[in-house]
């Protein structure tokens, strides 16, 4: 399952950590988060959801704005 909050016209909203935790605890399949993961802080928040059962994050175009090496270090630390 890919979870992403969007506004009323379909634009991604920042990660809703409480809702992601609720979804991850309610299903028995992998949950991936998507949305405005457009900074290292946002990626770190997504990584922190691993303990809630979140399997990964979709970052798409954000890699143009995030240092890839710093992002990889964050993901490896969460693993």
mmCIF file of the N, C-alpha and C atoms, coordinates in Angstrom:
data_MODEL
# 
_entry.id   MODEL 
# 
loop_
_atom_site.group_PDB 
_atom_site.id 
_atom_site.type_symbol 
_atom_site.label_atom_id 
_atom_site.label_alt_id 
_atom_site.label_comp_id 
_atom_site.label_asym_id 
_atom_site.label_entity_id 
_atom_site.label_seq_id 
_atom_site.pdbx_PDB_ins_code 
_atom_site.Cartn_x 
_atom_site.Cartn_y 
_atom_site.Cartn_z 
_atom_site.occupancy 
_atom_site.B_iso_or_equiv 
_atom_site.pdbx_formal_charge 
_atom_site.auth_seq_id 
_atom_site.auth_comp_id 
_atom_site.auth_asym_id 
_atom_site.auth_atom_id 
_atom_site.pdbx_PDB_model_num 
ATOM 1   N N  . UNK A 1 1  ? 0.851  -1.162 0.000  1.00 0.00 ? 1  UNK A N  1 
ATOM 2   C CA . UNK A 1 1  ? 0.000  0.000  0.000  1.00 0.00 ? 1  UNK A CA 1 
ATOM 3   C C  . UNK A 1 1  ? 0.902  1.231  0.000  1.00 0.00 ? 1  UNK A C  1 
ATOM 4   N N  . UNK A 1 2  ? 0.594  2.187  -0.874 1.00 0.00 ? 2  UNK A N  1 
ATOM 5   C CA . UNK A 1 2  ? 1.284  3.476  -0.853 1.00 0.00 ? 2  UNK A CA 1 
ATOM 6   C C  . UNK A 1 2  ? 0.324  4.494  -0.271 1.00 0.00 ? 2  UNK A C  1 
ATOM 7   N N  . UNK A 1 3  ? 0.740  5.136  0.821  1.00 0.00 ? 3  UNK A N  1 
ATOM 8   C CA . UNK A 1 3  ? -0.108 6.127  1.493  1.00 0.00 ? 3  UNK A CA 1 
ATOM 9   C C  . UNK A 1 3  ? 0.425  7.516  1.202  1.00 0.00 ? 3  UNK A C  1 
ATOM 10  N N  . UNK A 1 4  ? -0.474 8.414  0.774  1.00 0.00 ? 4  UNK A N  1 
ATOM 11  C CA . UNK A 1 4  ? -0.091 9.795  0.509  1.00 0.00 ? 4  UNK A CA 1 
ATOM 12  C C  . UNK A 1 4  ? -1.277 10.703 0.796  1.00 0.00 ? 4  UNK A C  1 
ATOM 13  N N  . UNK A 1 5  ? -1.064 11.731 1.592  1.00 0.00 ? 5  UNK A N  1 
ATOM 14  C CA . UNK A 1 5  ? -2.088 12.757 1.801  1.00 0.00 ? 5  UNK A CA 1 
ATOM 15  C C  . UNK A 1 5  ? -2.037 13.741 0.645  1.00 0.00 ? 5  UNK A C  1 
ATOM 16  N N  . UNK A 1 6  ? -3.213 14.132 0.159  1.00 0.00 ? 6  UNK A N  1 
ATOM 17  C CA . UNK A 1 6  ? -3.289 15.135 -0.902 1.00 0.00 ? 6  UNK A CA 1 
ATOM 18  C C  . UNK A 1 6  ? -4.321 16.187 -0.516 1.00 0.00 ? 6  UNK A C  1 
ATOM 19  N N  . UNK A 1 7  ? -4.178 17.380 -1.094 1.00 0.00 ? 7  UNK A N  1 
ATOM 20  C CA . UNK A 1 7  ? -5.168 18.422 -0.835 1.00 0.00 ? 7  UNK A CA 1 
ATOM 21  C C  . UNK A 1 7  ? -6.351 18.256 -1.785 1.00 0.00 ? 7  UNK A C  1 
ATOM 22  N N  . UNK A 1 8  ? -7.267 19.197 -1.757 1.00 0.00 ? 8  UNK A N  1 
ATOM 23  C CA . UNK A 1 8  ? -8.510 19.058 -2.529 1.00 0.00 ? 8  UNK A CA 1 
ATOM 24  C C  . UNK A 1 8  ? -8.324 19.134 -4.041 1.00 0.00 ? 8  UNK A C  1 
ATOM 25  N N  . UNK A 1 9  ? -7.143 19.533 -4.509 1.00 0.00 ? 9  UNK A N  1 
ATOM 26  C CA . UNK A 1 9  ? -6.892 19.528 -5.952 1.00 0.00 ? 9  UNK A CA 1 
ATOM 27  C C  . UNK A 1 9  ? -5.833 18.495 -6.347 1.00 0.00 ? 9  UNK A C  1 
ATOM 28  N N  . UNK A 1 10 ? -5.454 17.635 -5.396 1.00 0.00 ? 10 UNK A N  1 
ATOM 29  C CA . UNK A 1 10 ? -4.548 16.540 -5.712 1.00 0.00 ? 10 UNK A CA 1 
ATOM 30  C C  . UNK A 1 10 ? -3.074 16.788 -5.487 1.00 0.00 ? 10 UNK A C  1 
ATOM 31  N N  . UNK A 1 11 ? -2.730 17.921 -4.863 1.00 0.00 ? 11 UNK A N  1 
ATOM 32  C CA . UNK A 1 11 ? -1.308 18.193 -4.579 1.00 0.00 ? 11 UNK A CA 1 
ATOM 33  C C  . UNK A 1 11 ? -0.886 17.477 -3.298 1.00 0.00 ? 11 UNK A C  1 
ATOM 34  N N  . UNK A 1 12 ? 0.326  16.945 -3.272 1.00 0.00 ? 12 UNK A N  1 
ATOM 35  C CA . UNK A 1 12 ? 0.805  16.243 -2.081 1.00 0.00 ? 12 UNK A CA 1 
ATOM 36  C C  . UNK A 1 12 ? 0.910  17.181 -0.880 1.00 0.00 ? 12 UNK A C  1 
ATOM 37  N N  . UNK A 1 13 ? 0.543  16.653 0.278  1.00 0.00 ? 13 UNK A N  1 
ATOM 38  C CA . UNK A 1 13 ? 0.677  17.371 1.543  1.00 0.00 ? 13 UNK A CA 1 
ATOM 39  C C  . UNK A 1 13 ? 1.824  16.760 2.335  1.00 0.00 ? 13 UNK A C  1 
ATOM 40  N N  . UNK A 1 14 ? 2.320  17.481 3.343  1.00 0.00 ? 14 UNK A N  1 
ATOM 41  C CA . UNK A 1 14 ? 3.365  16.893 4.194  1.00 0.00 ? 14 UNK A CA 1 
ATOM 42  C C  . UNK A 1 14 ? 2.868  15.598 4.844  1.00 0.00 ? 14 UNK A C  1 
ATOM 43  N N  . UNK A 1 15 ? 3.799  14.782 5.242  1.00 0.00 ? 15 UNK A N  1 
ATOM 44  C CA . UNK A 1 15 ? 3.517  13.485 5.837  1.00 0.00 ? 15 UNK A CA 1 
ATOM 45  C C  . UNK A 1 15 ? 2.662  13.625 7.094  1.00 0.00 ? 15 UNK A C  1 
ATOM 46  N N  . UNK A 1 16 ? 1.566  12.898 7.154  1.00 0.00 ? 16 UNK A N  1 
ATOM 47  C CA . UNK A 1 16 ? 0.690  12.855 8.327  1.00 0.00 ? 16 UNK A CA 1 
ATOM 48  C C  . UNK A 1 16 ? 1.082  11.607 9.122  1.00 0.00 ? 16 UNK A C  1 
ATOM 49  N N  . UNK A 1 17 ? 2.024  11.776 10.046 1.00 0.00 ? 17 UNK A N  1 
ATOM 50  C CA . UNK A 1 17 ? 2.606  10.621 10.739 1.00 0.00 ? 17 UNK A CA 1 
ATOM 51  C C  . UNK A 1 17 ? 1.568  9.824  11.519 1.00 0.00 ? 17 UNK A C  1 
ATOM 52  N N  . UNK A 1 18 ? 0.630  10.492 12.161 1.00 0.00 ? 18 UNK A N  1 
ATOM 53  C CA . UNK A 1 18 ? -0.390 9.783  12.944 1.00 0.00 ? 18 UNK A CA 1 
ATOM 54  C C  . UNK A 1 18 ? -1.246 8.896  12.041 1.00 0.00 ? 18 UNK A C  1 
ATOM 55  N N  . UNK A 1 19 ? -1.639 9.413  10.899 1.00 0.00 ? 19 UNK A N  1 
ATOM 56  C CA . UNK A 1 19 ? -2.475 8.632  9.983  1.00 0.00 ? 19 UNK A CA 1 
ATOM 57  C C  . UNK A 1 19 ? -1.687 7.462  9.393  1.00 0.00 ? 19 UNK A C  1 
ATOM 58  N N  . UNK A 1 20 ? -0.423 7.697  9.082  1.00 0.00 ? 20 UNK A N  1 
ATOM 59  C CA . UNK A 1 20 ? 0.413  6.618  8.546  1.00 0.00 ? 20 UNK A CA 1 
ATOM 60  C C  . UNK A 1 20 ? 0.522  5.491  9.570  1.00 0.00 ? 20 UNK A C  1 
ATOM 61  N N  . UNK A 1 21 ? 0.726  5.842  10.832 1.00 0.00 ? 21 UNK A N  1 
ATOM 62  C CA . UNK A 1 21 ? 0.795  4.827  11.893 1.00 0.00 ? 21 UNK A CA 1 
ATOM 63  C C  . UNK A 1 21 ? -0.515 4.041  11.973 1.00 0.00 ? 21 UNK A C  1 
ATOM 64  N N  . UNK A 1 22 ? -1.641 4.748  11.870 1.00 0.00 ? 22 UNK A N  1 
ATOM 65  C CA . UNK A 1 22 ? -2.955 4.083  11.911 1.00 0.00 ? 22 UNK A CA 1 
ATOM 66  C C  . UNK A 1 22 ? -3.117 3.108  10.750 1.00 0.00 ? 22 UNK A C  1 
ATOM 67  N N  . UNK A 1 23 ? -2.742 3.549  9.558  1.00 0.00 ? 23 UNK A N  1 
ATOM 68  C CA . UNK A 1 23 ? -2.864 2.689  8.377  1.00 0.00 ? 23 UNK A CA 1 
ATOM 69  C C  . UNK A 1 23 ? -1.954 1.468  8.515  1.00 0.00 ? 23 UNK A C  1 
ATOM 70  N N  . UNK A 1 24 ? -0.703 1.701  8.914  1.00 0.00 ? 24 UNK A N  1 
ATOM 71  C CA . UNK A 1 24 ? 0.257  0.595  9.029  1.00 0.00 ? 24 UNK A CA 1 
ATOM 72  C C  . UNK A 1 24 ? -0.200 -0.442 10.059 1.00 0.00 ? 24 UNK A C  1 
ATOM 73  N N  . UNK A 1 25 ? -0.836 0.016  11.115 1.00 0.00 ? 25 UNK A N  1 
ATOM 74  C CA . UNK A 1 25 ? -1.283 -0.938 12.140 1.00 0.00 ? 25 UNK A CA 1 
ATOM 75  C C  . UNK A 1 25 ? -2.579 -1.650 11.743 1.00 0.00 ? 25 UNK A C  1 
ATOM 76  N N  . UNK A 1 26 ? -3.299 -1.100 10.766 1.00 0.00 ? 26 UNK A N  1 
ATOM 77  C CA . UNK A 1 26 ? -4.592 -1.668 10.375 1.00 0.00 ? 26 UNK A CA 1 
ATOM 78  C C  . UNK A 1 26 ? -4.502 -2.699 9.255  1.00 0.00 ? 26 UNK A C  1 
ATOM 79  N N  . UNK A 1 27 ? -3.356 -2.768 8.573  1.00 0.00 ? 27 UNK A N  1 
ATOM 80  C CA . UNK A 1 27 ? -3.246 -3.678 7.434  1.00 0.00 ? 27 UNK A CA 1 
ATOM 81  C C  . UNK A 1 27 ? -2.127 -4.680 7.668  1.00 0.00 ? 27 UNK A C  1 
ATOM 82  N N  . UNK A 1 28 ? -2.178 -5.776 6.925  1.00 0.00 ? 28 UNK A N  1 
ATOM 83  C CA . UNK A 1 28 ? -1.149 -6.804 7.079  1.00 0.00 ? 28 UNK A CA 1 
ATOM 84  C C  . UNK A 1 28 ? -0.234 -6.873 5.856  1.00 0.00 ? 28 UNK A C  1 
ATOM 85  N N  . UNK A 1 29 ? -0.169 -5.794 5.105  1.00 0.00 ? 29 UNK A N  1 
ATOM 86  C CA . UNK A 1 29 ? 0.725  -5.696 3.952  1.00 0.00 ? 29 UNK A CA 1 
ATOM 87  C C  . UNK A 1 29 ? 1.697  -4.548 4.180  1.00 0.00 ? 29 UNK A C  1 
ATOM 88  N N  . UNK A 1 30 ? 2.749  -4.503 3.369  1.00 0.00 ? 30 UNK A N  1 
ATOM 89  C CA . UNK A 1 30 ? 3.718  -3.413 3.488  1.00 0.00 ? 30 UNK A CA 1 
ATOM 90  C C  . UNK A 1 30 ? 3.070  -2.078 3.162  1.00 0.00 ? 30 UNK A C  1 
ATOM 91  N N  . UNK A 1 31 ? 3.447  -1.058 3.914  1.00 0.00 ? 31 UNK A N  1 
ATOM 92  C CA . UNK A 1 31 ? 2.978  0.306  3.680  1.00 0.00 ? 31 UNK A CA 1 
ATOM 93  C C  . UNK A 1 31 ? 4.190  1.159  3.323  1.00 0.00 ? 31 UNK A C  1 
ATOM 94  N N  . UNK A 1 32 ? 4.064  1.904  2.244  1.00 0.00 ? 32 UNK A N  1 
ATOM 95  C CA . UNK A 1 32 ? 5.080  2.858  1.821  1.00 0.00 ? 32 UNK A CA 1 
ATOM 96  C C  . UNK A 1 32 ? 4.460  4.239  1.898  1.00 0.00 ? 32 UNK A C  1 
ATOM 97  N N  . UNK A 1 33 ? 5.237  5.236  2.287  1.00 0.00 ? 33 UNK A N  1 
ATOM 98  C CA . UNK A 1 33 ? 4.730  6.598  2.348  1.00 0.00 ? 33 UNK A CA 1 
ATOM 99  C C  . UNK A 1 33 ? 5.217  7.382  1.138  1.00 0.00 ? 33 UNK A C  1 
ATOM 100 N N  . UNK A 1 34 ? 4.400  8.317  0.720  1.00 0.00 ? 34 UNK A N  1 
ATOM 101 C CA . UNK A 1 34 ? 4.742  9.196  -0.394 1.00 0.00 ? 34 UNK A CA 1 
ATOM 102 C C  . UNK A 1 34 ? 4.222  10.584 -0.054 1.00 0.00 ? 34 UNK A C  1 
ATOM 103 N N  . UNK A 1 35 ? 4.570  11.532 -0.844 1.00 0.00 ? 35 UNK A N  1 
ATOM 104 C CA . UNK A 1 35 ? 4.098  12.895 -0.608 1.00 0.00 ? 35 UNK A CA 1 
ATOM 105 C C  . UNK A 1 35 ? 5.248  13.862 -0.642 1.00 0.00 ? 35 UNK A C  1 
ATOM 106 N N  . UNK A 1 36 ? 5.142  14.886 0.165  1.00 0.00 ? 36 UNK A N  1 
ATOM 107 C CA . UNK A 1 36 ? 6.172  15.929 0.155  1.00 0.00 ? 36 UNK A CA 1 
ATOM 108 C C  . UNK A 1 36 ? 7.349  15.537 1.043  1.00 0.00 ? 36 UNK A C  1 
ATOM 109 N N  . UNK A 1 37 ? 8.045  14.513 0.635  1.00 0.00 ? 37 UNK A N  1 
ATOM 110 C CA . UNK A 1 37 ? 9.295  14.145 1.299  1.00 0.00 ? 37 UNK A CA 1 
ATOM 111 C C  . UNK A 1 37 ? 10.380 14.850 0.505  1.00 0.00 ? 37 UNK A C  1 
ATOM 112 N N  . UNK A 1 38 ? 10.534 16.142 0.807  1.00 0.00 ? 38 UNK A N  1 
ATOM 113 C CA . UNK A 1 38 ? 11.350 17.014 -0.026 1.00 0.00 ? 38 UNK A CA 1 
ATOM 114 C C  . UNK A 1 38 ? 12.514 17.654 0.721  1.00 0.00 ? 38 UNK A C  1 
ATOM 115 N N  . UNK A 1 39 ? 12.837 17.083 1.879  1.00 0.00 ? 39 UNK A N  1 
ATOM 116 C CA . UNK A 1 39 ? 13.973 17.580 2.651  1.00 0.00 ? 39 UNK A CA 1 
ATOM 117 C C  . UNK A 1 39 ? 14.520 16.421 3.484  1.00 0.00 ? 39 UNK A C  1 
ATOM 118 N N  . UNK A 1 40 ? 15.710 16.620 4.026  1.00 0.00 ? 40 UNK A N  1 
ATOM 119 C CA . UNK A 1 40 ? 16.263 15.574 4.892  1.00 0.00 ? 40 UNK A CA 1 
ATOM 120 C C  . UNK A 1 40 ? 15.413 15.404 6.146  1.00 0.00 ? 40 UNK A C  1 
ATOM 121 N N  . UNK A 1 41 ? 14.850 16.499 6.663  1.00 0.00 ? 41 UNK A N  1 
ATOM 122 C CA . UNK A 1 41 ? 13.975 16.396 7.839  1.00 0.00 ? 41 UNK A CA 1 
ATOM 123 C C  . UNK A 1 41 ? 12.742 15.555 7.535  1.00 0.00 ? 41 UNK A C  1 
ATOM 124 N N  . UNK A 1 42 ? 12.142 15.781 6.375  1.00 0.00 ? 42 UNK A N  1 
ATOM 125 C CA . UNK A 1 42 ? 10.966 14.998 5.982  1.00 0.00 ? 42 UNK A CA 1 
ATOM 126 C C  . UNK A 1 42 ? 11.334 13.532 5.775  1.00 0.00 ? 42 UNK A C  1 
ATOM 127 N N  . UNK A 1 43 ? 12.501 13.284 5.189  1.00 0.00 ? 43 UNK A N  1 
ATOM 128 C CA . UNK A 1 43 ? 12.953 11.906 5.001  1.00 0.00 ? 43 UNK A CA 1 
ATOM 129 C C  . UNK A 1 43 ? 13.229 11.249 6.351  1.00 0.00 ? 43 UNK A C  1 
ATOM 130 N N  . UNK A 1 44 ? 13.802 11.997 7.276  1.00 0.00 ? 44 UNK A N  1 
ATOM 131 C CA . UNK A 1 44 ? 14.064 11.451 8.607  1.00 0.00 ? 44 UNK A CA 1 
ATOM 132 C C  . UNK A 1 44 ? 12.749 11.102 9.307  1.00 0.00 ? 44 UNK A C  1 
ATOM 133 N N  . UNK A 1 45 ? 11.724 11.924 9.147  1.00 0.00 ? 45 UNK A N  1 
ATOM 134 C CA . UNK A 1 45 ? 10.407 11.614 9.711  1.00 0.00 ? 45 UNK A CA 1 
ATOM 135 C C  . UNK A 1 45 ? 9.847  10.336 9.101  1.00 0.00 ? 45 UNK A C  1 
ATOM 136 N N  . UNK A 1 46 ? 10.016 10.175 7.797  1.00 0.00 ? 46 UNK A N  1 
ATOM 137 C CA . UNK A 1 46 ? 9.546  8.956  7.139  1.00 0.00 ? 46 UNK A CA 1 
ATOM 138 C C  . UNK A 1 46 ? 10.309 7.745  7.641  1.00 0.00 ? 46 UNK A C  1 
ATOM 139 N N  . UNK A 1 47 ? 11.619 7.877  7.814  1.00 0.00 ? 47 UNK A N  1 
ATOM 140 C CA . UNK A 1 47 ? 12.432 6.767  8.308  1.00 0.00 ? 47 UNK A CA 1 
ATOM 141 C C  . UNK A 1 47 ? 12.038 6.382  9.730  1.00 0.00 ? 47 UNK A C  1 
ATOM 142 N N  . UNK A 1 48 ? 11.656 7.364  10.529 1.00 0.00 ? 48 UNK A N  1 
ATOM 143 C CA . UNK A 1 48 ? 11.261 7.091  11.912 1.00 0.00 ? 48 UNK A CA 1 
ATOM 144 C C  . UNK A 1 48 ? 9.991  6.245  11.985 1.00 0.00 ? 48 UNK A C  1 
ATOM 145 N N  . UNK A 1 49 ? 9.242  6.181  10.899 1.00 0.00 ? 49 UNK A N  1 
ATOM 146 C CA . UNK A 1 49 ? 8.020  5.379  10.875 1.00 0.00 ? 49 UNK A CA 1 
ATOM 147 C C  . UNK A 1 49 ? 8.297  3.897  10.655 1.00 0.00 ? 49 UNK A C  1 
ATOM 148 N N  . UNK A 1 50 ? 9.553  3.527  10.464 1.00 0.00 ? 50 UNK A N  1 
ATOM 149 C CA . UNK A 1 50 ? 9.890  2.115  10.269 1.00 0.00 ? 50 UNK A CA 1 
ATOM 150 C C  . UNK A 1 50 ? 9.454  1.282  11.465 1.00 0.00 ? 50 UNK A C  1 
ATOM 151 N N  . UNK A 1 51 ? 9.575  1.851  12.666 1.00 0.00 ? 51 UNK A N  1 
ATOM 152 C CA . UNK A 1 51 ? 9.186  1.088  13.849 1.00 0.00 ? 51 UNK A CA 1 
ATOM 153 C C  . UNK A 1 51 ? 7.676  0.886  13.919 1.00 0.00 ? 51 UNK A C  1 
ATOM 154 N N  . UNK A 1 52 ? 6.921  1.669  13.152 1.00 0.00 ? 52 UNK A N  1 
ATOM 155 C CA . UNK A 1 52 ? 5.461  1.513  13.095 1.00 0.00 ? 52 UNK A CA 1 
ATOM 156 C C  . UNK A 1 52 ? 5.042  0.537  12.006 1.00 0.00 ? 52 UNK A C  1 
ATOM 157 N N  . UNK A 1 53 ? 6.028  -0.019 11.291 1.00 0.00 ? 53 UNK A N  1 
ATOM 158 C CA . UNK A 1 53 ? 5.715  -0.995 10.254 1.00 0.00 ? 53 UNK A CA 1 
ATOM 159 C C  . UNK A 1 53 ? 5.755  -0.452 8.846  1.00 0.00 ? 53 UNK A C  1 
ATOM 160 N N  . UNK A 1 54 ? 6.213  0.780  8.671  1.00 0.00 ? 54 UNK A N  1 
ATOM 161 C CA . UNK A 1 54 ? 6.324  1.354  7.327  1.00 0.00 ? 54 UNK A CA 1 
ATOM 162 C C  . UNK A 1 54 ? 7.552  0.757  6.650  1.00 0.00 ? 54 UNK A C  1 
ATOM 163 N N  . UNK A 1 55 ? 7.357  0.247  5.436  1.00 0.00 ? 55 UNK A N  1 
ATOM 164 C CA . UNK A 1 55 ? 8.410  -0.480 4.731  1.00 0.00 ? 55 UNK A CA 1 
ATOM 165 C C  . UNK A 1 55 ? 9.333  0.424  3.918  1.00 0.00 ? 55 UNK A C  1 
ATOM 166 N N  . UNK A 1 56 ? 8.879  1.618  3.560  1.00 0.00 ? 56 UNK A N  1 
ATOM 167 C CA . UNK A 1 56 ? 9.721  2.476  2.745  1.00 0.00 ? 56 UNK A CA 1 
ATOM 168 C C  . UNK A 1 56 ? 9.039  3.780  2.400  1.00 0.00 ? 56 UNK A C  1 
ATOM 169 N N  . UNK A 1 57 ? 9.741  4.592  1.624  1.00 0.00 ? 57 UNK A N  1 
ATOM 170 C CA . UNK A 1 57 ? 9.238  5.903  1.230  1.00 0.00 ? 57 UNK A CA 1 
ATOM 171 C C  . UNK A 1 57 ? 9.509  6.141  -0.252 1.00 0.00 ? 57 UNK A C  1 
ATOM 172 N N  . UNK A 1 58 ? 8.602  6.825  -0.892 1.00 0.00 ? 58 UNK A N  1 
ATOM 173 C CA . UNK A 1 58 ? 8.747  7.222  -2.291 1.00 0.00 ? 58 UNK A CA 1 
ATOM 174 C C  . UNK A 1 58 ? 9.174  8.685  -2.277 1.00 0.00 ? 58 UNK A C  1 
ATOM 175 N N  . UNK A 1 59 ? 10.346 8.981  -2.819 1.00 0.00 ? 59 UNK A N  1 
ATOM 176 C CA . UNK A 1 59 ? 10.832 10.356 -2.793 1.00 0.00 ? 59 UNK A CA 1 
ATOM 177 C C  . UNK A 1 59 ? 10.781 11.049 -4.151 1.00 0.00 ? 59 UNK A C  1 
ATOM 178 N N  . UNK A 1 60 ? 10.672 10.314 -5.224 1.00 0.00 ? 60 UNK A N  1 
ATOM 179 C CA . UNK A 1 60 ? 10.545 10.871 -6.579 1.00 0.00 ? 60 UNK A CA 1 
ATOM 180 C C  . UNK A 1 60 ? 11.498 12.009 -6.845 1.00 0.00 ? 60 UNK A C  1 
ATOM 181 N N  . UNK A 1 61 ? 10.974 13.153 -7.277 1.00 0.00 ? 61 UNK A N  1 
ATOM 182 C CA . UNK A 1 61 ? 11.787 14.284 -7.687 1.00 0.00 ? 61 UNK A CA 1 
ATOM 183 C C  . UNK A 1 61 ? 12.527 14.958 -6.558 1.00 0.00 ? 61 UNK A C  1 
ATOM 184 N N  . UNK A 1 62 ? 12.229 14.610 -5.321 1.00 0.00 ? 62 UNK A N  1 
ATOM 185 C CA . UNK A 1 62 ? 12.887 15.244 -4.185 1.00 0.00 ? 62 UNK A CA 1 
ATOM 186 C C  . UNK A 1 62 ? 14.386 15.004 -4.183 1.00 0.00 ? 62 UNK A C  1 
ATOM 187 N N  . UNK A 1 63 ? 14.826 13.959 -4.860 1.00 0.00 ? 63 UNK A N  1 
ATOM 188 C CA . UNK A 1 63 ? 16.259 13.688 -4.891 1.00 0.00 ? 63 UNK A CA 1 
ATOM 189 C C  . UNK A 1 63 ? 17.041 14.802 -5.581 1.00 0.00 ? 63 UNK A C  1 
ATOM 190 N N  . UNK A 1 64 ? 16.350 15.641 -6.336 1.00 0.00 ? 64 UNK A N  1 
ATOM 191 C CA . UNK A 1 64 ? 17.025 16.803 -6.931 1.00 0.00 ? 64 UNK A CA 1 
ATOM 192 C C  . UNK A 1 64 ? 17.347 17.833 -5.859 1.00 0.00 ? 64 UNK A C  1 
ATOM 193 N N  . UNK A 1 65 ? 16.599 17.810 -4.741 1.00 0.00 ? 65 UNK A N  1 
ATOM 194 C CA . UNK A 1 65 ? 16.760 18.810 -3.693 1.00 0.00 ? 65 UNK A CA 1 
ATOM 195 C C  . UNK A 1 65 ? 17.443 18.261 -2.448 1.00 0.00 ? 65 UNK A C  1 
ATOM 196 N N  . UNK A 1 66 ? 17.552 16.943 -2.342 1.00 0.00 ? 66 UNK A N  1 
ATOM 197 C CA . UNK A 1 66 ? 18.152 16.309 -1.171 1.00 0.00 ? 66 UNK A CA 1 
ATOM 198 C C  . UNK A 1 66 ? 19.509 15.737 -1.568 1.00 0.00 ? 66 UNK A C  1 
ATOM 199 N N  . UNK A 1 67 ? 20.492 15.927 -0.717 1.00 0.00 ? 67 UNK A N  1 
ATOM 200 C CA . UNK A 1 67 ? 21.808 15.336 -0.946 1.00 0.00 ? 67 UNK A CA 1 
ATOM 201 C C  . UNK A 1 67 ? 21.664 13.822 -0.871 1.00 0.00 ? 67 UNK A C  1 
ATOM 202 N N  . UNK A 1 68 ? 21.934 13.131 -1.951 1.00 0.00 ? 68 UNK A N  1 
ATOM 203 C CA . UNK A 1 68 ? 21.706 11.689 -2.032 1.00 0.00 ? 68 UNK A CA 1 
ATOM 204 C C  . UNK A 1 68 ? 22.532 10.923 -1.007 1.00 0.00 ? 68 UNK A C  1 
ATOM 205 N N  . UNK A 1 69 ? 23.769 11.341 -0.768 1.00 0.00 ? 69 UNK A N  1 
ATOM 206 C CA . UNK A 1 69 ? 24.602 10.635 0.208  1.00 0.00 ? 69 UNK A CA 1 
ATOM 207 C C  . UNK A 1 69 ? 24.061 10.792 1.624  1.00 0.00 ? 69 UNK A C  1 
ATOM 208 N N  . UNK A 1 70 ? 23.600 11.974 1.962  1.00 0.00 ? 70 UNK A N  1 
ATOM 209 C CA . UNK A 1 70 ? 22.998 12.188 3.285  1.00 0.00 ? 70 UNK A CA 1 
ATOM 210 C C  . UNK A 1 70 ? 21.705 11.393 3.403  1.00 0.00 ? 70 UNK A C  1 
ATOM 211 N N  . UNK A 1 71 ? 20.928 11.335 2.330  1.00 0.00 ? 71 UNK A N  1 
ATOM 212 C CA . UNK A 1 71 ? 19.682 10.561 2.336  1.00 0.00 ? 71 UNK A CA 1 
ATOM 213 C C  . UNK A 1 71 ? 19.965 9.075  2.538  1.00 0.00 ? 71 UNK A C  1 
ATOM 214 N N  . UNK A 1 72 ? 20.960 8.565  1.858  1.00 0.00 ? 72 UNK A N  1 
ATOM 215 C CA . UNK A 1 72 ? 21.318 7.146  2.013  1.00 0.00 ? 72 UNK A CA 1 
ATOM 216 C C  . UNK A 1 72 ? 21.766 6.838  3.435  1.00 0.00 ? 72 UNK A C  1 
ATOM 217 N N  . UNK A 1 73 ? 22.511 7.758  4.043  1.00 0.00 ? 73 UNK A N  1 
ATOM 218 C CA . UNK A 1 73 ? 22.947 7.547  5.442  1.00 0.00 ? 73 UNK A CA 1 
ATOM 219 C C  . UNK A 1 73 ? 21.728 7.468  6.367  1.00 0.00 ? 73 UNK A C  1 
ATOM 220 N N  . UNK A 1 74 ? 20.757 8.354  6.170  1.00 0.00 ? 74 UNK A N  1 
ATOM 221 C CA . UNK A 1 74 ? 19.541 8.326  6.993  1.00 0.00 ? 74 UNK A CA 1 
ATOM 222 C C  . UNK A 1 74 ? 18.804 7.006  6.857  1.00 0.00 ? 74 UNK A C  1 
ATOM 223 N N  . UNK A 1 75 ? 18.665 6.550  5.618  1.00 0.00 ? 75 UNK A N  1 
ATOM 224 C CA . UNK A 1 75 ? 17.934 5.308  5.363  1.00 0.00 ? 75 UNK A CA 1 
ATOM 225 C C  . UNK A 1 75 ? 18.690 4.123  5.974  1.00 0.00 ? 75 UNK A C  1 
ATOM 226 N N  . UNK A 1 76 ? 19.998 4.109  5.836  1.00 0.00 ? 76 UNK A N  1 
ATOM 227 C CA . UNK A 1 76 ? 20.796 3.003  6.399  1.00 0.00 ? 76 UNK A CA 1 
ATOM 228 C C  . UNK A 1 76 ? 20.705 2.980  7.919  1.00 0.00 ? 76 UNK A C  1 
ATOM 229 N N  . UNK A 1 77 ? 20.652 4.147  8.561  1.00 0.00 ? 77 UNK A N  1 
ATOM 230 C CA . UNK A 1 77 ? 20.538 4.218  10.013 1.00 0.00 ? 77 UNK A CA 1 
ATOM 231 C C  . UNK A 1 77 ? 19.184 3.693  10.477 1.00 0.00 ? 77 UNK A C  1 
ATOM 232 N N  . UNK A 1 78 ? 18.151 3.892  9.679  1.00 0.00 ? 78 UNK A N  1 
ATOM 233 C CA . UNK A 1 78 ? 16.810 3.448  10.056 1.00 0.00 ? 78 UNK A CA 1 
ATOM 234 C C  . UNK A 1 78 ? 16.634 1.953  9.843  1.00 0.00 ? 78 UNK A C  1 
ATOM 235 N N  . UNK A 1 79 ? 17.481 1.370  9.040  1.00 0.00 ? 79 UNK A N  1 
ATOM 236 C CA . UNK A 1 79 ? 17.351 -0.053 8.683  1.00 0.00 ? 79 UNK A CA 1 
ATOM 237 C C  . UNK A 1 79 ? 17.624 -0.971 9.827  1.00 0.00 ? 79 UNK A C  1 
# 
